[in-house]
XYZ file of C-alpha atoms in Angstrom:
553
model
C 27.689 118.619 60.488
C 25.062 120.679 58.181
C 26.094 124.258 56.828
C 24.368 126.607 55.054
C 26.525 128.456 52.128
C 25.093 131.001 50.069
C 25.409 130.388 45.945
C 25.701 133.730 43.568
C 23.677 132.981 40.552
C 21.713 135.095 38.057
C 21.733 138.262 40.226
C 19.568 136.719 43.456
C 21.648 134.094 46.420
C 20.214 130.689 46.595
C 20.508 129.220 50.151
C 21.595 124.410 50.077
C 22.817 122.727 52.369
C 25.471 120.217 51.753
C 26.937 117.738 54.028
C 30.280 119.057 55.169
C 33.210 116.111 56.820
C 34.616 118.257 59.167
C 38.565 117.987 59.034
C 38.715 115.701 62.586
C 36.349 113.394 61.209
C 38.949 113.369 58.442
C 41.928 113.492 61.160
C 39.454 109.907 63.041
C 39.706 107.771 59.622
C 43.463 108.324 59.230
C 44.512 107.940 62.613
C 44.689 111.063 64.669
C 49.265 110.279 65.858
C 50.355 108.231 62.989
C 53.811 107.263 61.500
C 52.728 109.914 59.374
C 52.231 112.662 61.921
C 55.237 111.659 63.815
C 57.681 111.892 61.160
C 56.136 115.706 60.640
C 56.705 116.137 63.957
C 60.377 114.845 64.503
C 61.680 116.479 60.839
C 59.889 119.863 62.399
C 60.626 119.535 66.162
C 63.848 118.215 66.078
C 65.438 121.066 64.937
C 64.490 122.963 67.835
C 66.886 121.201 70.086
C 70.061 124.017 68.190
C 67.634 127.307 69.040
C 69.612 127.847 72.015
C 72.985 127.240 70.996
C 71.985 130.564 69.046
C 72.029 132.294 72.468
C 75.076 131.079 73.166
C 77.571 133.964 71.617
C 74.755 136.518 73.986
C 74.786 134.251 77.248
C 78.856 133.183 77.850
C 80.179 135.953 77.821
C 82.227 137.740 80.887
C 80.183 141.240 81.448
C 83.402 142.914 82.902
C 86.631 140.682 81.982
C 90.057 141.088 83.820
C 91.953 143.534 81.195
C 93.674 146.942 80.760
C 94.799 148.910 77.162
C 96.926 147.484 74.952
C 100.316 149.672 75.731
C 102.766 148.171 73.230
C 103.519 151.049 71.800
C 106.452 151.702 74.280
C 107.522 148.631 73.064
C 109.190 150.955 70.535
C 111.217 152.573 72.991
C 112.633 150.184 75.174
C 111.116 146.072 73.093
C 113.376 144.616 76.538
C 110.689 145.990 79.212
C 109.483 142.777 81.343
C 105.525 143.433 81.443
C 105.224 145.013 84.605
C 107.317 147.567 83.383
C 105.501 148.351 80.543
C 102.449 148.604 82.409
C 103.842 150.585 85.253
C 104.982 153.074 83.093
C 102.072 153.284 81.313
C 98.819 152.702 82.825
C 97.550 154.952 85.579
C 96.058 153.288 88.756
C 92.987 153.319 90.318
C 92.123 154.578 93.972
C 92.522 150.687 94.982
C 95.817 150.984 93.554
C 94.790 148.599 90.865
C 95.709 149.290 87.070
C 93.440 151.024 85.629
C 90.693 148.846 83.014
C 89.362 151.325 80.999
C 92.178 154.302 80.661
C 96.227 154.633 79.753
C 98.539 157.290 79.229
C 99.220 159.037 76.625
C 101.755 157.947 73.801
C 104.604 159.838 73.697
C 107.749 160.401 71.239
C 110.153 159.622 73.736
C 112.939 157.825 74.597
C 112.931 155.296 77.234
C 115.394 156.729 79.551
C 113.066 160.337 79.756
C 109.754 157.870 80.259
C 111.242 156.450 83.328
C 113.107 160.053 84.848
C 109.878 162.200 84.164
C 107.048 159.214 84.010
C 104.009 159.909 82.254
C 100.435 161.876 83.586
C 97.954 162.813 80.802
C 95.570 160.193 80.444
C 92.904 158.948 77.750
C 91.064 156.246 76.267
C 92.498 152.764 74.953
C 93.705 153.971 71.440
C 94.413 150.642 70.191
C 92.185 147.971 72.016
C 93.066 146.024 75.069
C 94.829 143.018 76.394
C 92.481 140.968 77.790
C 92.900 137.500 80.799
C 92.012 134.777 82.792
C 89.315 134.772 80.859
C 86.735 131.716 81.514
C 86.404 131.404 77.368
C 89.267 131.486 74.464
C 87.457 134.375 72.410
C 83.773 136.140 73.441
C 81.820 139.101 71.343
C 83.066 141.250 74.580
C 86.162 140.152 74.149
C 86.810 140.439 69.894
C 84.434 143.777 69.253
C 85.641 145.099 72.638
C 82.544 145.877 74.689
C 83.719 146.923 77.324
C 84.593 150.431 79.183
C 81.999 152.923 76.756
C 80.868 150.006 74.616
C 80.271 147.560 78.199
C 76.123 148.372 77.197
C 76.148 147.335 74.213
C 76.276 143.612 75.229
C 72.188 144.062 76.264
C 71.653 146.383 72.913
C 72.970 142.325 71.224
C 70.511 140.441 73.419
C 67.707 142.590 72.302
C 68.759 143.601 68.825
C 68.662 138.910 68.756
C 65.211 139.498 69.920
C 63.849 142.557 68.497
C 64.423 140.314 65.573
C 62.423 137.177 65.902
C 60.093 139.758 67.352
C 59.843 141.308 63.838
C 60.048 137.222 62.072
C 56.668 136.404 63.935
C 55.115 139.428 62.841
C 56.752 139.069 59.103
C 55.966 135.237 58.826
C 53.231 134.671 61.086
C 50.657 136.610 58.423
C 52.136 135.141 54.982
C 51.752 131.640 56.288
C 47.986 132.869 56.909
C 48.278 134.618 52.669
C 51.002 131.504 51.831
C 50.961 128.494 53.049
C 52.447 127.045 56.374
C 54.886 125.074 54.465
C 56.500 127.924 51.944
C 56.300 130.369 55.702
C 58.290 126.963 57.200
C 60.974 127.184 54.733
C 61.218 130.425 53.891
C 62.147 131.017 57.884
C 64.633 127.644 58.303
C 66.635 128.969 54.933
C 66.917 132.537 56.117
C 67.963 131.729 59.649
C 70.572 128.699 58.367
C 72.394 131.426 56.122
C 73.089 134.391 58.343
C 73.779 131.864 60.933
C 77.428 131.279 58.810
C 77.243 135.214 58.983
C 77.220 136.185 62.198
C 80.222 134.212 62.684
C 82.458 135.890 59.563
C 81.667 139.089 61.102
C 84.498 141.483 61.484
C 82.780 143.850 63.827
C 79.439 144.663 66.369
C 77.554 146.695 63.694
C 78.056 143.682 61.020
C 77.074 141.117 63.856
C 73.943 142.235 65.635
C 72.706 143.055 61.379
C 73.101 139.400 61.138
C 72.134 138.116 64.485
C 69.099 140.721 64.111
C 68.162 137.695 60.565
C 68.854 134.831 62.113
C 66.381 135.633 65.051
C 63.846 136.868 62.209
C 64.199 133.931 61.134
C 64.563 131.234 64.217
C 61.412 133.674 65.295
C 59.253 133.115 61.817
C 60.182 129.422 62.458
C 58.960 128.541 65.461
C 55.938 129.443 65.161
C 54.817 128.174 62.080
C 56.530 124.689 62.420
C 54.595 124.107 65.448
C 51.403 125.067 63.300
C 52.144 123.171 60.683
C 52.371 119.939 62.961
C 49.771 121.095 64.982
C 46.912 121.160 62.326
C 47.582 117.322 61.047
C 47.356 115.869 64.761
C 43.941 114.946 66.064
C 42.717 116.539 69.648
C 44.269 113.439 71.948
C 47.572 114.449 71.151
C 47.465 118.063 69.817
C 49.597 119.550 72.775
C 52.477 116.963 71.219
C 53.748 119.829 68.756
C 53.995 122.574 71.238
C 55.313 120.287 74.206
C 57.920 118.853 72.018
C 59.117 121.198 70.008
C 60.196 122.847 73.098
C 61.173 119.550 75.187
C 63.631 118.926 72.120
C 64.832 123.253 72.810
C 65.344 121.809 76.683
C 67.675 119.224 75.828
C 69.710 121.274 73.343
C 69.943 123.753 76.686
C 71.965 121.248 78.370
C 73.834 119.643 75.636
C 74.487 123.665 75.070
C 76.351 123.754 78.221
C 78.609 121.079 77.548
C 79.729 122.233 74.069
C 80.433 125.572 75.697
C 82.822 124.793 78.520
C 84.484 122.597 75.459
C 84.412 125.177 72.529
C 84.418 127.887 74.499
C 85.212 129.972 70.856
C 81.694 131.826 69.828
C 82.194 131.454 66.657
C 83.149 128.131 66.358
C 79.838 127.350 68.188
C 78.327 129.330 65.814
C 79.670 127.414 62.969
C 78.513 124.187 64.793
C 74.965 125.727 65.370
C 74.814 126.301 61.325
C 75.717 122.288 60.460
C 71.640 121.033 62.062
C 70.400 124.388 59.905
C 71.647 123.188 56.745
C 70.874 119.785 57.250
C 66.627 121.321 58.546
C 67.220 123.154 55.425
C 68.322 120.164 53.107
C 64.864 118.325 53.469
C 62.336 120.962 54.576
C 60.589 121.757 51.392
C 59.562 117.678 51.489
C 57.120 118.168 54.209
C 53.773 118.542 53.538
C 51.501 121.991 53.813
C 48.543 121.607 56.098
C 45.203 120.048 55.144
C 43.353 121.850 57.265
C 44.827 125.041 55.135
C 44.400 124.025 51.882
C 40.602 123.506 52.421
C 40.123 126.928 54.230
C 41.573 128.337 50.492
C 39.473 126.164 48.318
C 41.988 124.370 47.487
C 40.085 120.308 47.654
C 41.870 118.648 45.587
C 45.332 119.323 46.500
C 43.954 118.337 49.901
C 42.630 115.510 49.033
C 46.084 114.038 47.513
C 47.720 114.859 50.862
C 45.426 112.977 53.233
C 45.450 110.267 51.558
C 48.884 110.358 51.622
C 48.813 110.654 54.919
C 46.410 107.610 55.067
C 48.827 105.480 53.150
C 51.333 106.111 55.300
C 49.709 105.796 58.382
C 48.227 102.143 56.745
C 44.280 103.786 57.043
C 41.699 103.483 53.840
C 40.600 106.565 53.711
C 36.361 105.767 52.074
C 35.101 106.772 49.262
C 32.328 108.442 50.686
C 34.006 110.427 53.233
C 35.444 111.934 50.010
C 33.379 113.116 48.483
C 31.258 115.118 51.575
C 34.882 117.551 51.639
C 33.559 120.461 51.218
C 35.005 124.606 51.044
C 33.837 125.895 54.259
C 33.369 128.827 52.517
C 31.211 130.054 56.138
C 35.214 130.917 57.892
C 35.021 134.083 58.149
C 37.889 136.226 55.549
C 39.184 139.433 56.802
C 42.221 138.460 58.549
C 43.106 139.234 62.026
C 40.507 141.678 62.338
C 37.437 138.296 63.266
C 39.455 138.673 65.890
C 38.541 142.336 67.093
C 35.563 141.727 65.794
C 34.287 139.233 68.644
C 34.229 140.309 72.587
C 34.718 136.859 73.694
C 37.565 136.845 71.002
C 39.226 139.896 72.151
C 39.375 138.643 75.916
C 40.890 135.374 74.994
C 43.666 137.063 72.190
C 44.368 139.750 75.135
C 44.377 137.153 78.086
C 46.960 134.854 75.841
C 48.935 137.658 75.410
C 50.172 139.143 78.449
C 50.900 135.218 79.693
C 53.608 135.034 76.124
C 54.822 138.548 77.472
C 54.957 137.650 80.945
C 56.454 133.791 80.464
C 59.258 135.579 77.783
C 59.975 138.158 79.778
C 60.580 136.186 83.586
C 62.195 133.600 81.725
C 65.316 135.613 79.674
C 65.431 137.937 82.506
C 66.575 135.237 84.672
C 68.505 133.473 81.872
C 70.763 136.758 80.979
C 71.557 137.129 84.643
C 72.693 133.781 85.319
C 76.117 134.829 85.815
C 75.153 136.814 88.764
C 74.240 134.171 90.385
C 77.158 132.946 92.309
C 77.608 128.744 90.707
C 79.739 128.352 88.190
C 77.763 129.490 85.011
C 78.444 126.016 82.657
C 76.388 124.810 86.037
C 73.609 127.167 85.764
C 72.998 126.588 82.594
C 72.558 123.235 82.918
C 70.152 123.562 85.461
C 68.602 125.615 83.813
C 68.123 122.978 81.007
C 67.920 119.807 82.926
C 64.887 121.256 84.802
C 62.845 122.151 80.550
C 62.930 118.353 80.657
C 60.762 117.487 83.041
C 58.103 121.053 82.949
C 57.733 119.341 79.372
C 56.779 116.198 80.134
C 55.052 117.721 82.975
C 52.922 119.703 80.729
C 52.336 117.287 78.014
C 50.676 114.706 80.843
C 48.796 117.778 82.796
C 47.483 119.348 80.129
C 45.285 115.454 78.982
C 44.725 115.149 82.931
C 43.794 118.211 83.735
C 43.225 120.307 80.728
C 44.601 123.686 79.660
C 43.107 126.044 82.064
C 43.917 124.238 84.887
C 47.358 123.461 83.947
C 47.524 127.112 82.620
C 46.862 129.122 85.523
C 48.487 127.046 88.169
C 52.424 127.106 86.637
C 51.824 130.978 86.281
C 50.783 131.497 90.496
C 54.060 128.940 91.107
C 56.123 130.764 88.394
C 55.039 133.958 89.735
C 55.311 132.918 93.382
C 58.992 130.705 93.408
C 60.535 135.146 91.386
C 58.945 136.696 94.059
C 60.706 135.066 96.947
C 63.889 135.706 95.051
C 63.801 138.988 96.854
C 64.186 137.491 100.124
C 67.567 135.448 99.537
C 70.018 137.656 101.495
C 72.995 138.283 99.230
C 76.031 135.869 99.226
C 73.621 132.628 99.743
C 74.306 131.665 95.605
C 72.966 128.236 95.711
C 69.822 129.412 97.581
C 69.344 131.437 94.821
C 69.954 129.066 92.126
C 67.617 126.953 93.715
C 64.692 128.941 93.638
C 65.923 130.432 90.079
C 65.761 127.066 88.720
C 62.634 125.637 90.662
C 61.253 129.401 89.253
C 62.298 128.719 85.729
C 60.918 124.537 85.097
C 57.208 126.260 86.144
C 57.634 129.363 83.320
C 58.730 127.065 80.998
C 55.100 124.300 81.934
C 53.359 127.663 81.813
C 55.021 128.839 78.470
C 53.646 124.849 77.035
C 50.558 125.581 78.208
C 50.172 128.572 76.466
C 51.016 128.107 73.313
C 48.770 124.807 73.228
C 46.116 127.016 74.329
C 46.265 129.711 71.998
C 46.089 127.235 68.750
C 42.797 125.158 70.600
C 40.972 129.164 71.637
C 40.756 130.825 67.894
C 38.767 129.429 64.321
C 41.859 128.161 61.679
C 41.053 131.986 59.548
C 43.181 133.186 62.151
C 44.863 131.000 64.032
C 48.025 131.395 62.834
C 47.592 135.115 62.989
C 46.212 134.658 66.602
C 49.104 132.530 67.782
C 51.967 134.253 65.603
C 50.639 137.921 67.238
C 51.247 136.071 70.812
C 54.226 134.533 69.662
C 55.030 138.038 68.958
C 53.628 138.804 72.175
C 56.310 136.540 74.080
C 59.274 137.617 71.850
C 58.908 141.327 73.056
C 58.853 140.545 76.460
C 62.256 138.182 76.088
C 63.750 141.031 73.849
C 62.772 143.719 76.691
C 64.348 141.494 79.877
C 68.118 142.748 79.077
C 66.937 146.111 79.047
C 64.655 145.028 81.848
C 68.076 144.316 84.118
C 69.946 147.595 83.260
C 67.301 148.686 85.488
C 69.359 147.049 88.545
C 71.593 149.509 88.437
C 68.719 151.513 90.169
C 68.170 148.557 92.329
C 68.713 145.862 92.849
C 65.436 144.194 93.184
C 63.413 146.056 90.123
C 63.719 143.802 87.568
C 62.787 140.297 89.878
C 59.845 142.674 90.653
C 58.474 143.412 87.695
C 58.608 139.902 86.488
C 56.940 138.366 88.791
C 53.386 141.021 89.331
C 53.274 140.447 85.601
C 53.408 136.787 86.023
C 51.042 136.669 88.935
C 48.352 138.894 87.243
C 48.958 137.048 83.594
C 47.951 133.805 86.352
C 44.811 135.235 87.346
C 43.415 136.090 84.125
C 44.160 133.167 83.021
C 40.508 132.285 85.070
C 39.109 133.789 82.556
C 39.852 131.399 79.725
C 37.668 128.474 78.796
C 38.971 124.194 78.839
C 39.237 123.243 75.415
C 40.351 119.723 76.499
C 39.839 117.197 73.409
C 37.423 119.378 71.908
C 38.213 119.887 67.926
C 39.905 122.754 66.348
C 37.033 125.434 66.017
C 36.516 126.129 62.327
C 34.596 129.842 62.825
C 34.459 132.770 64.899
C 30.737 131.236 65.859
C 32.292 127.412 67.048
C 35.240 129.180 68.876
C 32.843 131.493 71.222
C 30.515 128.983 71.603
C 33.779 126.520 72.406
C 32.231 123.700 70.788
C 33.146 119.937 71.624
C 33.439 117.960 68.182
C 33.471 114.738 69.379
C 30.485 114.181 68.691
C 27.690 110.568 68.082
C 28.302 111.865 63.758
C 32.000 111.226 64.342
C 31.539 108.120 66.129
C 28.828 107.242 63.138
C 31.609 107.355 60.512
C 34.223 105.715 63.292
C 31.516 102.579 62.785
C 31.042 103.429 58.816
C 35.652 103.121 58.243
C 35.651 100.821 60.541
C 32.546 98.099 58.018
C 34.142 99.428 55.087
């Protein structure tokens, strides 16, 4: 392909034509999906297996466990009191005759005879914590940090804080990757996630817990978006969807395993420490992952890119013709200016807002249902297993149908189907747990499918100079949707149908808007705004001729 380079010399511009070997043509020669790419895919996407384990302390909780105020103060007056006597003397009763969960009688410095004779009447809140009983778990953040009564809403706040960290992580590490490289952004976020995953398990109070969880979210949010981009930029068009889809597939398998781990351990701190082990392994080898050659070329680091290309070819047992390496030049035609490029083009701006809404609505719906699954009526462990198991075929479907029907139809169909399944939840009568859970699982199937397609679609719509930033902002909008999910669930106190109505409406709207997106199946990643706007196909005769030349050599 020919492009024009403007060379500044002696105060005037000289225009020259230079042959450029595009990176897509290079991949055709070194292998679009050889051993080199597979190793990177496993090394970077595999650790997403434990991503949902980070949500264990936020999901596997009982928001309103059986409890009463700790009233051991009265044992100083008579240490031989039975439990029933202690509760009768120190706790007021509700209208239904049960002991109050949030009130106790004010402690007094009387002997036990006076307390029995005169009784206690003045009430107060629980001064010395709570005593919990009949819990599904040995310990949760609710029981460890006493997130009940006037602190009950902090459960939703902790969920929002973690997801808020993920939003900030994408916002920070997306532009960071554009400036300092995909590799460094992936390394920094992986190490950050590991360190604060450990500190989270050791937090003594809810406020330190929230601060630590925010930083975990920051690291994990940055890692996920950058690992997908780094993998994708090394894979050719025929298998490009694997980067995002394998990441989500690993997360789906992790969902299933999480149900078993939480059922067996039932202690959030231990689960958190178990989660840190794979992150420690990741932090140990992340330094050996290669940088994206596409990014190196976009930054003018031609020799480093050449070395990685030769290394990739060697691992794939392919040979790179010297004539092809000599044609690699720096594409100065790629615009500078960062994310502003998106908004200088009306077409790219339209694409951007459509995919941003898709990310947002899908994640809002997925996490709103996920954080609310303890209310479905079935065992939370069974629901977790179903939610994880349904993600596996959803991601496999996405990987297959992306290549069969293309990106556009594969995006529209699951969004509309997921929105419709969510709407039908409103028609399920109260008490029909199996029907409600079945519909919720069906909705999750389509939403996960839609999320996989959106992650792939976003990377293929935008040029290299802003691909990372556009994907990061799209992912950030998804994280923002997740951040608002627990807050949306709070609106159910006004009417139970509000959360479902909002999430299903947004999903249906985003599905309809996807009709305005172009098809990008088996087309080379665009390098400039013009190529992105024209959505050109680089499976050209030149590529074929280069393949023939490589075969002859």
